[in-house]
Coordinates of C-alpha atoms in Angstrom, one line a residue:
M289 CA 80.6 164.1 141.4
E290 CA 77.6 162.7 139.5
K291 CA 79.3 163.3 136.2
K292 CA 82.5 161.6 137.3
K293 CA 80.6 158.6 138.5
K294 CA 78.8 158.3 135.1
R295 CA 82.2 158.5 133.3
N296 CA 83.7 155.8 135.5
N297 CA 80.6 153.6 134.8
K298 CA 81.1 154.2 131.0
I299 CA 84.8 153.3 131.2
Q300 CA 84.0 150.2 133.2
S301 CA 81.4 149.1 130.6
V302 CA 83.9 149.6 127.7
T303 CA 86.6 147.8 129.6
E304 CA 84.3 144.8 130.3
L305 CA 83.3 144.7 126.6
L306 CA 87.0 144.8 125.5
L307 CA 87.8 142.0 128.0
V308 CA 85.0 139.9 126.6
L309 CA 86.1 140.4 123.0
A310 CA 89.7 139.7 124.0
L311 CA 88.6 136.5 125.7
L312 CA 86.6 135.4 122.7
V313 CA 89.6 136.0 120.4
F314 CA 91.9 134.1 122.8
L315 CA 89.5 131.1 123.0
N316 CA 89.2 131.1 119.2
L317 CA 92.9 131.0 118.8
I318 CA 93.2 128.1 121.3
F319 CA 90.5 126.0 119.9
S320 CA 91.1 126.8 116.2
G321 CA 92.9 123.5 115.7
Y322 CA 89.9 121.5 117.3
F323 CA 86.6 120.7 115.7
F324 CA 83.5 119.4 117.3
R325 CA 79.8 119.6 116.8
I326 CA 76.9 119.0 119.2
D327 CA 73.8 117.3 117.8
M328 CA 70.8 118.0 120.1
T329 CA 68.3 116.0 118.0
K330 CA 66.9 112.9 119.6
E331 CA 67.7 110.6 116.7
K332 CA 71.1 112.3 116.0
R333 CA 70.0 113.2 112.5
F334 CA 73.0 115.6 112.0
S335 CA 75.6 113.1 113.3
L336 CA 77.5 111.3 110.5
S337 CA 78.7 107.7 111.2
K338 CA 82.4 107.0 111.3
A339 CA 82.1 105.3 107.9
S340 CA 80.6 108.4 106.3
K341 CA 83.2 110.7 107.9
D342 CA 86.0 108.5 106.6
L343 CA 84.6 108.5 103.1
A344 CA 84.2 112.3 103.2
A345 CA 87.8 112.7 104.3
K346 CA 88.9 110.7 101.2
I347 CA 87.6 113.5 98.9
N348 CA 90.9 115.2 98.0
D349 CA 89.6 117.3 95.1
V350 CA 86.6 119.5 94.5
M351 CA 83.4 117.4 94.3
F352 CA 80.6 119.6 92.9
V353 CA 77.0 118.5 93.4
K354 CA 74.0 119.7 91.4
V355 CA 70.8 119.1 93.3
Y356 CA 67.5 119.4 91.4
L357 CA 65.3 120.3 94.3
E358 CA 64.7 124.0 93.9
G359 CA 61.4 125.6 93.1
E360 CA 57.8 125.4 94.2
F361 CA 57.2 122.1 95.9
P362 CA 54.7 120.5 98.4
A363 CA 55.7 120.6 102.0
G364 CA 57.2 117.1 102.0
F365 CA 59.6 117.9 99.1
K366 CA 60.6 121.1 100.9
K367 CA 61.6 118.9 103.9
L368 CA 63.5 116.6 101.6
S369 CA 65.3 119.6 100.0
Q370 CA 66.2 121.1 103.4
A371 CA 67.4 117.7 104.7
T372 CA 69.5 117.2 101.6
K373 CA 71.2 120.6 102.2
E374 CA 71.8 119.9 105.8
M375 CA 73.3 116.5 105.0
L376 CA 75.6 117.9 102.3
D377 CA 76.7 120.6 104.8
E378 CA 77.8 117.8 107.2
F379 CA 79.7 116.0 104.4
R380 CA 81.2 119.2 103.3
I381 CA 82.7 119.9 106.8
Y382 CA 84.4 116.5 107.0
S383 CA 85.7 116.8 103.4
K384 CA 87.4 120.0 104.5
G385 CA 85.3 122.0 102.1
N386 CA 86.0 119.9 99.0
I387 CA 82.3 119.0 98.6
Q388 CA 80.4 122.0 97.2
Y389 CA 76.8 122.1 96.0
E390 CA 74.2 124.1 94.2
F391 CA 70.4 123.7 94.3
I392 CA 68.8 124.5 91.0
D393 CA 65.4 124.3 89.3
P394 CA 66.1 122.6 85.9
F395 CA 62.7 123.7 84.6
A396 CA 62.9 127.4 85.4
D397 CA 61.5 129.4 82.5
A398 CA 61.3 126.2 80.3
N399 CA 58.5 125.7 77.8
A400 CA 56.9 122.3 77.3
K401 CA 59.3 121.1 74.6
K402 CA 62.4 122.2 76.6
T403 CA 60.9 120.5 79.7
N404 CA 60.6 117.2 77.8
D405 CA 64.2 117.6 76.6
I406 CA 65.5 118.2 80.1
I407 CA 63.6 115.2 81.5
Q408 CA 65.0 113.0 78.7
E409 CA 68.6 114.4 79.3
L410 CA 68.4 113.8 83.1
G411 CA 66.8 110.4 82.5
T412 CA 69.8 109.3 80.4
K413 CA 72.0 110.3 83.3
G414 CA 70.0 108.0 85.6
L415 CA 67.7 110.5 87.3
Q416 CA 64.0 109.6 87.6
P417 CA 61.2 112.2 87.2
T418 CA 58.1 112.2 89.3
N419 CA 54.7 114.0 89.3
V420 CA 53.7 116.1 92.2
Q421 CA 50.5 118.1 93.0
I422 CA 50.9 121.8 93.7
K423 CA 48.2 123.7 95.6
K424 CA 47.9 127.4 94.9
D425 CA 44.9 129.6 95.6
D426 CA 42.8 126.5 96.4
E427 CA 43.6 125.1 92.9
L428 CA 45.5 121.9 92.3
S429 CA 48.0 121.5 89.4
Q430 CA 50.4 118.8 88.3
K431 CA 54.1 119.5 88.1
I432 CA 57.0 117.3 87.0
I433 CA 60.1 117.4 89.1
V434 CA 63.4 115.4 89.2
P435 CA 64.2 114.8 92.8
G436 CA 67.8 113.9 92.3
A437 CA 71.4 115.1 92.2
I438 CA 74.5 114.6 90.1
F439 CA 77.9 114.5 91.8
Y440 CA 80.8 115.6 89.6
Y441 CA 84.3 114.4 90.7
K442 CA 87.5 114.1 88.7
G443 CA 85.8 114.1 85.4
K444 CA 83.1 111.5 86.2
E445 CA 79.4 111.9 87.0
Y446 CA 77.6 110.0 89.8
P447 CA 73.8 110.3 89.7
L448 CA 71.7 109.9 92.9
N449 CA 67.9 109.7 93.1
L450 CA 66.8 111.3 96.3
L451 CA 63.2 110.1 96.4
K452 CA 62.9 106.4 97.3
Q453 CA 59.5 105.3 96.1
Q454 CA 58.1 102.3 97.9
F455 CA 55.3 99.9 96.9
G456 CA 52.0 101.1 98.5
D457 CA 53.6 103.6 100.9
A458 CA 51.9 106.9 101.7
P459 CA 53.6 110.1 100.5
E460 CA 54.7 111.0 104.0
A461 CA 56.3 107.6 104.5
V462 CA 58.1 107.9 101.2
I463 CA 59.5 111.3 102.1
N464 CA 60.5 110.0 105.6
S465 CA 62.3 106.9 104.3
S466 CA 64.0 109.1 101.7
I467 CA 65.3 111.4 104.4
E468 CA 66.4 108.4 106.5
L469 CA 68.5 107.1 103.6
L470 CA 70.2 110.4 102.7
E471 CA 73.4 109.7 104.6
Y472 CA 73.7 106.2 103.2
E473 CA 73.0 107.2 99.6
I474 CA 75.4 110.1 99.7
A475 CA 78.1 107.9 101.4
N476 CA 77.5 105.3 98.7
V477 CA 78.2 107.9 96.0
L478 CA 81.4 108.9 97.8
R479 CA 82.4 105.3 98.2
S480 CA 81.9 104.7 94.4
A481 CA 84.0 107.8 93.6
T482 CA 86.9 107.1 96.0
E483 CA 87.2 103.3 95.9
R484 CA 90.5 102.3 94.5
K485 CA 91.3 98.7 95.3
A486 CA 88.0 96.8 95.2
K487 CA 87.4 93.5 96.9
K488 CA 86.7 90.4 94.7
I489 CA 83.4 88.8 94.2
A490 CA 83.0 85.5 92.3
F491 CA 79.9 84.0 90.6
L492 CA 80.1 80.2 90.2
D493 CA 79.3 79.1 86.6
D494 CA 79.9 75.4 86.2
H495 CA 76.9 73.9 88.0
G496 CA 74.1 75.1 85.7
E497 CA 73.9 78.5 87.4
L498 CA 72.4 81.5 85.7
G499 CA 74.4 82.7 82.7
K500 CA 76.3 86.0 82.4
W501 CA 73.4 87.7 80.5
E502 CA 70.9 86.6 83.1
V503 CA 72.8 88.3 85.9
A504 CA 74.3 91.0 83.7
D505 CA 72.6 93.9 85.6
A506 CA 73.5 92.5 89.0
E507 CA 77.1 92.2 87.9
A508 CA 77.1 95.7 86.5
E509 CA 75.8 97.1 89.8
L510 CA 78.3 95.2 91.9
K511 CA 81.2 96.3 89.6
K512 CA 80.7 99.8 90.8
F513 CA 82.1 98.7 94.1
Y514 CA 83.7 95.3 93.7
E515 CA 85.9 93.4 91.2
V516 CA 83.5 90.8 89.8
T517 CA 84.4 87.6 88.0
R518 CA 83.0 84.2 87.1
I519 CA 84.8 81.0 88.1
P520 CA 84.4 77.3 87.4
L521 CA 84.5 75.8 90.9
S522 CA 85.4 72.3 89.7
T523 CA 88.7 73.4 88.3
F524 CA 89.5 76.0 90.9
P525 CA 92.1 75.2 93.6
P526 CA 90.6 75.1 97.1
E527 CA 93.0 77.7 98.7
A528 CA 92.6 80.1 95.7
L529 CA 89.0 80.7 96.7
N530 CA 90.2 82.6 99.7
D531 CA 91.2 85.5 97.4
F532 CA 87.4 86.3 97.1
A533 CA 85.6 88.3 99.7
G534 CA 82.3 86.7 98.7
I535 CA 80.9 84.0 96.4
V536 CA 77.5 84.1 94.7
I537 CA 75.8 80.8 93.9
A538 CA 73.0 81.9 91.6
K539 CA 70.4 79.1 91.0
P540 CA 72.5 75.9 90.5
T541 CA 70.7 73.2 88.6
L542 CA 73.4 70.5 88.5
P543 CA 74.7 68.4 91.4
F544 CA 77.8 69.4 93.4
N545 CA 80.3 66.5 93.9
E546 CA 81.9 66.0 97.3
F547 CA 85.1 67.7 96.3
D548 CA 83.3 70.9 95.2
K549 CA 81.3 70.9 98.4
F550 CA 84.5 70.5 100.3
K551 CA 85.9 73.6 98.6
L552 CA 82.9 75.6 99.5
D553 CA 82.8 74.3 103.0
Q554 CA 86.4 75.1 103.7
Y555 CA 86.0 78.5 102.1
I556 CA 83.3 79.2 104.7
M557 CA 85.3 77.8 107.5
N558 CA 88.1 80.2 106.6
G559 CA 85.9 83.2 106.7
G560 CA 84.5 83.3 103.2
K561 CA 81.0 84.7 102.7
V562 CA 78.4 83.0 100.5
L563 CA 75.2 84.4 99.0
W564 CA 73.1 81.3 98.2
F565 CA 70.3 81.4 95.7
V566 CA 69.1 77.8 95.8
E567 CA 65.7 76.4 94.9
T568 CA 64.4 72.9 94.9
Q569 CA 61.7 72.9 92.1
I570 CA 62.1 73.0 88.3
A571 CA 59.6 75.7 87.5
D572 CA 59.7 78.4 84.8
M573 CA 57.1 80.2 82.7
D574 CA 59.0 79.0 79.6
S575 CA 57.9 75.5 80.6
M576 CA 54.3 76.2 79.6
G577 CA 53.1 74.0 76.7
K578 CA 50.1 74.3 74.5
E579 CA 47.9 73.4 77.5
Y580 CA 49.3 76.2 79.5
S581 CA 50.3 74.0 82.4
F582 CA 53.2 71.8 83.6
M583 CA 54.2 69.7 86.6
T584 CA 57.3 70.7 88.5
G585 CA 60.4 68.5 88.8
S586 CA 63.1 68.6 91.4
Y587 CA 66.7 69.9 91.3
D588 CA 69.2 67.5 92.9
T589 CA 72.1 69.9 93.7
K590 CA 73.3 67.7 96.6
L591 CA 73.6 70.9 98.8
D592 CA 70.9 69.9 101.3
D593 CA 73.3 68.4 103.8
M594 CA 75.6 71.5 103.7
L595 CA 72.7 74.0 104.2
F596 CA 71.2 71.8 107.0
R597 CA 74.5 71.7 108.8
Y598 CA 74.7 75.5 108.6
G599 CA 71.1 76.0 109.9
V600 CA 68.5 75.9 107.2
R601 CA 66.4 73.5 105.1
I602 CA 64.9 74.5 101.7
N603 CA 61.6 72.7 101.4
S604 CA 60.3 70.8 98.3
N605 CA 57.3 73.0 97.7
L606 CA 56.1 76.3 96.1
I607 CA 54.6 79.3 97.8
Q608 CA 51.4 80.8 96.6
D609 CA 50.7 84.3 97.7
A610 CA 47.7 86.6 97.2
Q611 CA 50.2 89.5 97.4
S612 CA 51.8 88.9 94.0
N613 CA 53.0 90.4 90.7
A614 CA 50.9 90.0 87.6
I615 CA 51.4 88.2 84.3
P616 CA 49.8 88.8 80.9
I617 CA 47.0 86.4 80.1
L618 CA 45.2 85.9 76.8
S619 CA 41.7 87.2 77.4
S620 CA 40.0 87.5 74.0
M621 CA 40.4 88.0 70.3
K622 CA 39.6 91.4 68.6
N623 CA 39.7 91.8 64.8
G624 CA 41.7 88.6 64.7
M625 CA 44.3 89.9 67.1
P626 CA 44.8 88.3 70.6
Q627 CA 44.1 90.6 73.5
Q628 CA 45.9 90.3 76.8
K629 CA 45.3 91.6 80.3
L630 CA 47.4 91.5 83.4
L631 CA 46.2 89.2 86.2
P632 CA 47.7 88.4 89.6
W633 CA 49.9 85.3 89.6
M634 CA 50.1 83.6 93.0
F635 CA 53.4 81.9 92.1
F636 CA 55.1 85.4 91.8
P637 CA 55.1 86.6 95.4
V638 CA 56.0 90.2 96.2
A639 CA 57.7 90.4 99.6
A640 CA 58.0 93.3 102.0
P641 CA 60.9 93.6 104.4
A642 CA 60.4 91.3 107.4
S643 CA 62.5 93.4 109.8
N644 CA 64.4 96.7 110.2
H645 CA 67.7 95.0 109.5
P646 CA 69.9 97.3 107.4
I647 CA 69.8 94.8 104.5
V648 CA 66.1 95.3 103.9
K649 CA 65.3 98.6 105.8
N650 CA 63.5 101.0 103.5
I651 CA 63.9 98.9 100.3
D652 CA 61.0 98.4 98.0
H653 CA 59.2 95.0 97.8
V654 CA 61.2 92.2 96.3
W655 CA 59.8 90.1 93.4
F656 CA 60.1 86.3 93.6
Q657 CA 59.2 83.7 91.0
F658 CA 58.4 80.1 92.0
V659 CA 59.9 80.3 95.4
N660 CA 60.3 77.6 98.1
S661 CA 59.7 78.1 101.8
I662 CA 62.7 77.9 104.2
D663 CA 62.8 76.2 107.6
T664 CA 65.4 76.8 110.3
T665 CA 67.1 74.1 112.3
L666 CA 67.8 73.9 116.0
N667 CA 71.4 75.1 115.7
K668 CA 71.7 77.5 118.6
Q669 CA 75.2 78.5 117.6
V670 CA 73.8 80.3 114.6
K671 CA 71.6 83.4 114.8
K672 CA 68.8 83.5 112.2
T673 CA 67.4 86.8 111.0
V674 CA 64.5 86.7 108.6
L675 CA 65.0 89.2 105.8
L676 CA 62.0 88.5 103.5
R677 CA 58.9 86.4 104.0
S678 CA 55.6 85.9 102.2
S679 CA 52.5 87.8 103.3
Q680 CA 49.9 86.4 105.7
Y681 CA 47.7 85.6 102.8
S682 CA 50.0 82.8 101.5
R683 CA 50.2 79.1 101.6
T684 CA 52.6 76.3 100.4
V685 CA 51.9 73.5 97.9
S686 CA 53.9 70.4 98.2
A687 CA 55.9 69.1 95.3
P688 CA 55.3 67.9 92.6
V689 CA 53.2 71.0 91.9
K690 CA 50.9 71.5 88.9
V691 CA 51.3 75.0 87.6
D692 CA 48.2 76.0 85.6
L693 CA 47.5 79.4 84.0
N694 CA 43.8 79.0 84.7
L695 CA 44.6 79.8 88.4
A696 CA 45.2 83.4 87.3
R697 CA 41.7 83.6 85.8
I698 CA 39.9 82.7 89.0
N699 CA 39.7 84.6 92.3
P700 CA 41.5 82.7 95.0
D701 CA 39.4 81.2 97.7
P702 CA 40.2 83.0 101.1
S703 CA 39.9 79.7 102.9
M704 CA 43.0 78.5 101.0
F705 CA 45.2 80.9 103.1
K706 CA 43.9 80.1 106.6
S707 CA 47.3 78.7 107.7
G708 CA 48.6 82.3 108.3
G709 CA 51.4 82.4 105.7
N710 CA 54.5 84.4 106.5
Y711 CA 56.8 81.8 105.0
I712 CA 60.5 82.5 105.1
M713 CA 62.1 83.2 101.7
A714 CA 65.4 85.0 102.6
L715 CA 67.4 84.4 105.7
L716 CA 70.6 85.8 107.2
L717 CA 72.7 83.3 109.2
E718 CA 75.4 84.6 111.7
G719 CA 77.5 82.9 114.3
S720 CA 79.5 79.8 114.8
F721 CA 79.6 77.3 111.9
S722 CA 80.8 73.7 111.8
S723 CA 82.1 71.9 108.8
V724 CA 79.8 69.4 107.1
F725 CA 82.9 67.2 106.7
Q726 CA 83.6 67.3 110.5
Y727 CA 82.8 63.6 111.0
R728 CA 83.6 62.3 107.6
G729 CA 87.2 61.1 108.1
G730 CA 88.8 59.4 105.2
T731 CA 86.2 60.6 102.6
L732 CA 88.7 63.0 101.0
D733 CA 92.4 63.3 100.5
P734 CA 93.9 63.4 104.0
E735 CA 96.7 65.8 102.8
L736 CA 94.1 68.5 102.1
K737 CA 94.1 71.3 104.6
F738 CA 91.0 71.0 106.8
K739 CA 89.4 73.3 109.3
E740 CA 86.3 71.9 111.1
H741 CA 85.0 75.1 112.7
I742 CA 84.8 78.9 112.5
D743 CA 83.7 81.0 115.5
N744 CA 82.2 83.9 113.6
N745 CA 81.0 84.1 110.0
K746 CA 77.8 84.9 108.1
M747 CA 75.9 83.9 105.0
I748 CA 72.5 84.6 103.3
V749 CA 70.2 82.0 101.9
I750 CA 67.5 82.9 99.4
S751 CA 65.2 80.1 98.1
D752 CA 64.7 81.5 94.6
G753 CA 67.3 82.2 91.9
D754 CA 65.1 84.5 89.9
V755 CA 65.5 87.2 92.5
I756 CA 68.9 88.0 91.0
R757 CA 67.9 87.3 87.4
N758 CA 67.2 90.2 85.0
Q759 CA 64.8 90.0 82.1
R760 CA 66.3 90.0 78.6
K761 CA 64.8 90.6 75.2
K762 CA 66.1 87.7 73.2
S763 CA 65.4 89.3 69.8
T764 CA 67.6 92.3 70.4
G765 CA 69.7 91.2 73.4
E766 CA 68.4 94.2 75.4
I767 CA 69.1 93.8 79.2
F768 CA 66.4 95.1 81.5
P769 CA 67.2 96.5 85.0
L770 CA 67.2 93.9 87.7
G771 CA 63.8 93.9 89.4
Y772 CA 62.0 95.5 86.5
D773 CA 59.1 93.6 84.9
R774 CA 58.8 94.4 81.3
Y775 CA 55.2 93.2 81.2
T776 CA 53.8 95.1 84.1
Q777 CA 56.4 97.9 83.7
Q778 CA 56.9 97.9 87.4
Q779 CA 60.2 98.3 89.3
F780 CA 60.8 96.2 92.4
G781 CA 63.6 96.3 95.0
N782 CA 65.6 93.3 93.8
K783 CA 68.7 95.3 92.8
R784 CA 69.0 97.2 96.0
F785 CA 68.4 94.0 98.0
I786 CA 71.2 92.2 96.2
L787 CA 73.7 95.0 96.7
N788 CA 72.8 95.3 100.4
C789 CA 73.3 91.6 100.8
I790 CA 76.8 91.7 99.3
D791 CA 77.7 94.9 101.2
F792 CA 76.6 93.4 104.5
L793 CA 78.6 90.2 103.9
C794 CA 81.7 91.7 102.3
D795 CA 82.1 95.4 103.0
D796 CA 84.1 96.2 106.1
S797 CA 83.6 100.0 106.0
G798 CA 80.4 99.8 108.0
I799 CA 78.4 101.9 105.5
I800 CA 75.6 99.3 105.4
E801 CA 74.9 100.0 109.1
V802 CA 74.0 103.6 108.1
R803 CA 70.8 102.2 106.6
G804 CA 69.5 101.5 110.1
K805 CA 69.3 105.1 111.0
E806 CA 65.8 106.3 111.8
I807 CA 64.5 109.8 111.5
T808 CA 61.1 110.8 112.7
L809 CA 59.2 113.5 110.8
R810 CA 57.2 115.4 113.4
L811 CA 54.4 116.6 111.2
L812 CA 51.8 119.0 112.3
N813 CA 48.2 117.9 112.8
R814 CA 46.5 119.4 109.7
A815 CA 43.0 119.5 111.2
K816 CA 44.2 121.2 114.4
V817 CA 46.3 123.7 112.4
K818 CA 43.3 124.6 110.3
A819 CA 41.0 125.0 113.4
E820 CA 43.5 127.0 115.4
K821 CA 45.1 129.0 112.6
L822 CA 43.8 132.5 113.7
Q823 CA 44.6 131.8 117.4
W824 CA 48.3 131.0 116.6
Q825 CA 48.6 133.9 114.2
L826 CA 47.5 136.3 116.9
I827 CA 49.9 134.7 119.4
N828 CA 52.8 134.9 117.0
M829 CA 52.0 138.6 116.4
I830 CA 51.2 139.8 119.9
V831 CA 53.4 137.7 122.3
P832 CA 56.8 138.8 120.7
V833 CA 55.8 142.5 120.9
F834 CA 54.6 142.1 124.5
I835 CA 57.9 140.4 125.5
I836 CA 59.9 143.2 123.9
L837 CA 57.8 145.9 125.7
L838 CA 58.1 144.0 129.0
F839 CA 61.8 143.8 128.6
G840 CA 62.1 147.5 127.8
F841 CA 60.0 148.4 130.8
A842 CA 62.0 146.3 133.2
N843 CA 65.3 147.5 131.7
N844 CA 64.2 151.1 132.1
I845 CA 63.4 150.5 135.8
I846 CA 66.7 148.8 136.5
R847 CA 68.7 151.6 134.8
K848 CA 66.8 154.3 136.8
R849 CA 67.6 152.5 140.1
K850 CA 71.2 151.9 139.1
Y851 CA 72.0 155.5 138.3
T852 CA 69.9 157.3 140.9
T853 CA 71.4 155.5 143.9

């Protein structure tokens, strides 16, 4: 009887197991055509935006990714490596497996010469090396790594720097911002690789704007995603402007007549986007004479009434900021040769992002040169978002301004900056705009199509044209990257800022919104870890063993009761 009961129990257990397996197979067949993932993280770090999913779905061939984040790294870089792998896994799923990747250590078994060759080779592809400290056996050593990746797709290469260095940020903050931007940066690569019909962007070039060589790097960067051209506004038909998704007005120096202003105004009223780089003061380092000083003049572009109507006023002044870039100054003579040293130049402010808006979130500081302050008007129909502003240690000097190199040789008096600073230098305008020609009946040809209002549009106003100007070596024609200062050899965030501005204004994919994603690195308290190290080691060793023994003991009691009754 006892033996028969045990056999029935065994048959019942096997039957239950088979039923469970059959149910799992059945459910698998039913849901095989469906796909869903549940992200349990608070900040949804593993949830791709719709824009990213759509871009991944456009990958219709194998995209192979080489990621140079394998090897012995500090903890922060291990987190970046793991986060990159997890993000690529997400993109791989939505690309239906077309995105494949490999993590490699490019310097494995490489000697010093080969290491230099590898760094140079990857550098020519666009990847930037960095030095890290490795701690081993209580000893610190320096190691060069290249925290980047190269995407190979349909015969083309797309480099991506994974580490987003930022001016003055702590290493933990740099790693965190780099992880936050992973989805955006990878999506941007996919966008570049899959974009077929690009939107058109126009640079105006007949009102004394910056020349093609002065904005060459900005144009080259924008051409990765847009069709970029230069147009003479004065000879361009008004309605033809509507073919462009956006217009860039880069530092005009000549006046706009009423008809040209009408064209721009109607372009805006019909939904066109404008990125304004307008300044009021004639000020340039090339203006320095033998006395190393000059007085500023004023540009009369005739754009003041338009900008005021849209919600801003660019003031006739210059901002001086203690948080600034440096310039080379003659300091002495040595063996008949002039000696220079770098000194802070208050007319070259370096501005940090003024908000967490996607345009400026996690970008490096932006370099300005002879910038004016911006005031906003009481136009309640337009939302104003400050993108960049001067530091609290800044002030304005009303025009005309005497610019004297001797200011760089003296330490600024702190009392000069008691006003509090924080002057607006870049502003986003969104909302309902009215035409500047709304109440000017009869001033232009009445047969011209006219729209006096638009319910929803946006534009960006920046009070310095040099933000978009790259440096150029006149003797050789060499173009330096936008935001790079050849004298201080420092790279600022100008290029990323410009591309973000255009993307926000003109790109409908929504990819720019991904930049607003926030990820919190929940780092361990190092002091507490060190103090409680032995305690937690013992807990990790003893508690699991205790739980297993407890489970075995309880299971044994349950089985005895089950089969003895």
